[in-house]
C-alpha cells in the first residue's frame, strides 16, 4: 500500500532512512562496545558454559537494542507520523457511515490524560524483560502483548470516533472478530533487527486497513458518551 501510493512513500522515506541508520549504529555500537564485556563478565561471574555465556550475552544485546529502538529511536524520528498514516489510510478505506460518524464526533479535550497510553506503557515495561530469554521468553512476550499492541495501533481509531473510555477501548480490541494474531505478527515484525522501524510504519497502515474491514462487526453504540 505504501509503495503503491507515491505521496505516502515520499512522506516516510526520509524518516525510514534516518531510523535505519540510527538502528544500525545502535546495534554496531552495542556489539563492539558492550557485547564482549557482557560475555566476559558472565564467564568470570558464573559457572555457565563458555559458549552459553556468549549466547546469553548476545540475547542481552538484542534486548538492549530492541529497548533503545522502541523507546527512543522510533518515537524520536517518527513523531506522530504513524498516527497520520493511520488516519489517512483509514479515512480513505472506511465506509461512508463511518466517515460521517467521524465528522460528527467532537474533538477530544486536550487536557484529558491519555490513561490508555500510560497503561499500555506500564504493561510494556513489565513484560519487555521477557525478550532476554531466547525463544520461549520472546514467544511469551508476543502472546502477552498482542492485544495491547493492537490497542496501541487502534488508538487513532478510538480518537477519531470519540472512544475515550479505557474499558470500552479494550472491549473492542478483545472482541472475537479482532484477531490477536494480527497484533502478535505486528509486534514480531516491529521487533526485527534493522528493519523493525520500517514495519512500525507499515503496521499503522495495516491496522488502518484491518479495522476498516472489520468495522461493520464493531458495536459502536454509545461509544462517544463515556469519557474516562
Short mmCIF file of C-alpha atoms in Angstrom, two decimals:
data_model
loop_
_atom_site.label_atom_id
_atom_site.label_comp_id
_atom_site.label_asym_id
_atom_site.label_seq_id
_atom_site.Cartn_x
_atom_site.Cartn_y
_atom_site.Cartn_z
CA UNK A 1 0.00 0.00 0.00
CA UNK A 2 2.82 2.37 0.88
CA UNK A 3 4.67 1.59 -2.35
CA UNK A 4 1.55 1.98 -4.48
CA UNK A 5 0.93 5.47 -3.06
CA UNK A 6 3.95 7.55 -4.02
CA UNK A 7 2.95 10.51 -1.85
CA UNK A 8 2.98 8.27 1.25
CA UNK A 9 6.34 6.82 0.22
CA UNK A 10 7.80 10.30 -0.09
CA UNK A 11 6.36 11.29 3.28
CA UNK A 12 8.06 8.42 5.13
CA UNK A 13 11.21 7.81 3.03
CA UNK A 14 13.48 10.24 4.89
CA UNK A 15 12.33 9.05 8.32
CA UNK A 16 12.91 5.42 7.34
CA UNK A 17 16.45 6.22 6.22
CA UNK A 18 17.23 8.08 9.45
CA UNK A 19 15.70 5.42 11.70
CA UNK A 20 17.52 2.62 9.83
CA UNK A 21 20.84 4.45 10.11
CA UNK A 22 20.38 5.06 13.84
CA UNK A 23 19.28 1.46 14.40
CA UNK A 24 22.33 0.04 12.60
CA UNK A 25 24.56 2.47 14.51
CA UNK A 26 22.99 1.36 17.81
CA UNK A 27 23.40 -2.35 17.07
CA UNK A 28 27.01 -1.95 15.92
CA UNK A 29 27.80 0.14 18.99
CA UNK A 30 26.32 -2.48 21.32
CA UNK A 31 28.16 -5.33 19.57
CA UNK A 32 31.52 -3.54 19.59
CA UNK A 33 31.45 -1.83 22.97
CA UNK A 34 29.09 -3.94 25.12
CA UNK A 35 28.84 -7.50 23.80
CA UNK A 36 32.40 -8.70 24.60
CA UNK A 37 32.37 -7.17 28.07
CA UNK A 38 28.98 -8.65 28.97
CA UNK A 39 30.06 -12.12 27.77
CA UNK A 40 33.37 -11.95 29.65
CA UNK A 41 31.57 -10.77 32.79
CA UNK A 42 29.24 -13.79 32.60
CA UNK A 43 32.20 -16.11 32.14
CA UNK A 44 34.00 -14.67 35.19
CA UNK A 45 30.95 -14.28 37.44
CA UNK A 46 29.14 -17.56 36.75
CA UNK A 47 29.82 -21.24 36.21
CA UNK A 48 27.86 -21.28 32.96
CA UNK A 49 29.33 -22.95 29.89
CA UNK A 50 31.74 -20.71 27.93
CA UNK A 51 29.74 -20.78 24.69
CA UNK A 52 26.44 -20.41 26.51
CA UNK A 53 27.74 -17.22 28.13
CA UNK A 54 28.37 -15.73 24.70
CA UNK A 55 24.87 -16.79 23.58
CA UNK A 56 23.23 -15.26 26.65
CA UNK A 57 25.23 -12.07 26.18
CA UNK A 58 24.08 -11.90 22.56
CA UNK A 59 20.45 -12.30 23.67
CA UNK A 60 21.01 -9.46 26.11
CA UNK A 61 22.43 -7.26 23.35
CA UNK A 62 19.38 -7.97 21.18
CA UNK A 63 17.12 -6.99 24.08
CA UNK A 64 19.04 -3.79 24.74
CA UNK A 65 18.93 -2.85 21.06
CA UNK A 66 15.19 -3.55 20.88
CA UNK A 67 14.59 -1.47 24.01
CA UNK A 68 16.58 1.50 22.68
CA UNK A 69 14.93 1.39 19.24
CA UNK A 70 11.34 1.06 20.53
CA UNK A 71 11.55 3.57 23.36
CA UNK A 72 13.87 6.18 21.89
CA UNK A 73 14.71 5.97 18.18
CA UNK A 74 11.22 5.28 16.77
CA UNK A 75 9.41 7.96 18.84
CA UNK A 76 12.20 10.50 18.20
CA UNK A 77 12.38 10.01 14.43
CA UNK A 78 8.75 9.26 13.60
CA UNK A 79 6.94 11.61 15.97
CA UNK A 80 3.23 11.39 15.13
CA UNK A 81 3.76 10.14 11.57
CA UNK A 82 2.25 6.74 12.48
CA UNK A 83 -0.96 8.41 13.64
CA UNK A 84 -1.08 10.49 10.47
CA UNK A 85 -0.64 7.38 8.33
CA UNK A 86 -3.36 5.51 10.20
CA UNK A 87 -5.79 8.43 9.97
CA UNK A 88 -5.26 8.92 6.25
CA UNK A 89 -5.43 5.23 5.27
CA UNK A 90 -8.44 4.57 7.50
CA UNK A 91 -10.46 7.52 6.18
CA UNK A 92 -9.64 6.51 2.60
CA UNK A 93 -10.95 2.99 3.16
CA UNK A 94 -13.70 3.44 5.78
CA UNK A 95 -17.36 3.18 4.89
CA UNK A 96 -19.43 6.29 4.26
CA UNK A 97 -21.30 5.74 7.54
CA UNK A 98 -18.01 5.61 9.46
CA UNK A 99 -16.79 8.81 7.79
CA UNK A 100 -20.00 10.59 8.76
CA UNK A 101 -19.63 9.36 12.34
CA UNK A 102 -16.07 10.70 12.44
CA UNK A 103 -17.20 14.09 11.14
CA UNK A 104 -19.87 14.28 13.85
CA UNK A 105 -17.56 13.23 16.69
CA UNK A 106 -16.37 16.15 18.85
CA UNK A 107 -12.63 16.62 19.24
CA UNK A 108 -11.07 15.28 22.40
CA UNK A 109 -10.36 17.80 25.14
CA UNK A 110 -6.62 18.46 25.18
CA UNK A 111 -6.40 18.43 28.98
CA UNK A 112 -7.51 14.81 29.28
CA UNK A 113 -4.69 12.49 30.33
CA UNK A 114 -4.06 9.57 27.97
CA UNK A 115 -4.66 6.92 30.61
CA UNK A 116 -4.83 4.18 27.98
CA UNK A 117 -1.37 5.14 26.71
CA UNK A 118 0.05 5.09 30.24
CA UNK A 119 -1.49 1.69 30.90
CA UNK A 120 -0.02 0.26 27.68
CA UNK A 121 3.41 1.68 28.55
CA UNK A 122 3.30 0.17 32.04
CA UNK A 123 2.37 -3.25 30.62
CA UNK A 124 5.15 -3.00 28.03
CA UNK A 125 7.75 -2.15 30.67
CA UNK A 126 6.57 -5.00 32.89
CA UNK A 127 6.89 -7.62 30.13
CA UNK A 128 9.71 -6.39 27.86
CA UNK A 129 12.34 -8.16 30.01
CA UNK A 130 10.98 -11.49 28.70
CA UNK A 131 12.90 -10.84 25.48
CA UNK A 132 16.13 -11.66 27.34
CA UNK A 133 15.03 -15.32 27.44
CA UNK A 134 15.72 -16.83 23.99
CA UNK A 135 12.74 -18.21 22.07
CA UNK A 136 10.35 -19.05 24.94
CA UNK A 137 10.60 -15.62 26.51
CA UNK A 138 10.17 -13.87 23.19
CA UNK A 139 7.15 -16.05 22.34
CA UNK A 140 5.60 -15.24 25.73
CA UNK A 141 6.22 -11.53 25.12
CA UNK A 142 4.45 -11.70 21.75
CA UNK A 143 1.41 -13.54 23.13
CA UNK A 144 1.07 -11.31 26.19
CA UNK A 145 1.35 -8.10 24.21
CA UNK A 146 -0.60 -8.96 21.03
CA UNK A 147 -3.85 -7.35 22.21
CA UNK A 148 -2.06 -4.46 23.90
CA UNK A 149 -0.18 -3.64 20.69
CA UNK A 150 -3.45 -3.81 18.74
CA UNK A 151 -4.82 -1.38 21.31
CA UNK A 152 -1.91 0.96 20.58
CA UNK A 153 -2.32 0.62 16.80
CA UNK A 154 -6.04 1.39 17.06
CA UNK A 155 -5.53 4.41 19.34
CA UNK A 156 -6.13 6.85 16.49
CA UNK A 157 -9.31 4.97 15.56
CA UNK A 158 -10.62 5.49 19.08
CA UNK A 159 -9.62 9.16 18.89
CA UNK A 160 -11.47 9.64 15.61
CA UNK A 161 -14.64 8.04 16.96
CA UNK A 162 -14.51 9.60 20.41
CA UNK A 163 -13.97 6.31 22.27
CA UNK A 164 -12.16 7.63 25.33
CA UNK A 165 -13.16 5.03 27.94
CA UNK A 166 -10.36 2.56 28.64
CA UNK A 167 -12.90 -0.17 29.33
CA UNK A 168 -14.67 0.35 26.02
CA UNK A 169 -11.44 0.59 24.05
CA UNK A 170 -10.22 -2.74 25.40
CA UNK A 171 -13.68 -4.22 24.92
CA UNK A 172 -13.38 -3.51 21.19
CA UNK A 173 -9.82 -4.85 20.99
CA UNK A 174 -10.82 -8.04 22.82
CA UNK A 175 -13.84 -8.66 20.56
CA UNK A 176 -13.99 -12.07 18.94
CA UNK A 177 -13.73 -10.73 15.39
CA UNK A 178 -10.46 -8.90 16.21
CA UNK A 179 -7.71 -11.46 15.65
CA UNK A 180 -4.95 -11.34 18.26
CA UNK A 181 -2.55 -12.97 15.78
CA UNK A 182 -2.57 -9.71 13.84
CA UNK A 183 -1.10 -7.96 16.88
CA UNK A 184 1.46 -10.73 17.50
CA UNK A 185 2.62 -10.62 13.87
CA UNK A 186 2.85 -6.84 14.00
CA UNK A 187 4.98 -6.94 17.17
CA UNK A 188 7.24 -9.60 15.67
CA UNK A 189 7.85 -7.52 12.53
CA UNK A 190 8.42 -4.38 14.59
CA UNK A 191 10.99 -6.27 16.71
CA UNK A 192 13.15 -7.43 13.79
CA UNK A 193 16.69 -6.02 13.82
CA UNK A 194 17.38 -3.07 11.49
CA UNK A 195 14.10 -3.31 9.51
CA UNK A 196 11.87 -3.12 12.60
CA UNK A 197 11.34 0.67 12.38
CA UNK A 198 10.13 0.25 8.78
CA UNK A 199 7.49 -2.22 9.92
CA UNK A 200 6.45 0.19 12.67
CA UNK A 201 5.09 2.36 9.85
CA UNK A 202 3.63 -0.46 7.79
CA UNK A 203 1.91 -1.75 10.94
CA UNK A 204 -0.01 1.53 11.18
CA UNK A 205 -1.12 1.17 7.56
CA UNK A 206 -2.06 -2.48 8.05
CA UNK A 207 -4.01 -1.69 11.22
CA UNK A 208 -5.98 1.02 9.41
CA UNK A 209 -6.88 -1.34 6.56
CA UNK A 210 -7.75 -4.09 9.03
CA UNK A 211 -10.04 -2.01 11.25
CA UNK A 212 -11.78 -0.57 8.18
CA UNK A 213 -12.50 -4.14 7.04
CA UNK A 214 -13.84 -5.49 10.35
CA UNK A 215 -15.57 -2.27 11.39
CA UNK A 216 -19.09 -3.45 10.35
CA UNK A 217 -18.81 -6.07 13.13
CA UNK A 218 -17.89 -3.50 15.80
CA UNK A 219 -20.64 -2.29 18.11
CA UNK A 220 -20.13 1.47 18.37
CA UNK A 221 -23.32 2.24 20.36
CA UNK A 222 -22.79 4.92 22.98
CA UNK A 223 -19.04 4.85 22.39
CA UNK A 224 -18.89 8.64 22.35
CA UNK A 225 -20.73 9.15 25.63
CA UNK A 226 -18.48 7.52 28.22
CA UNK A 227 -15.30 9.54 28.68
CA UNK A 228 -12.82 8.28 31.27
#
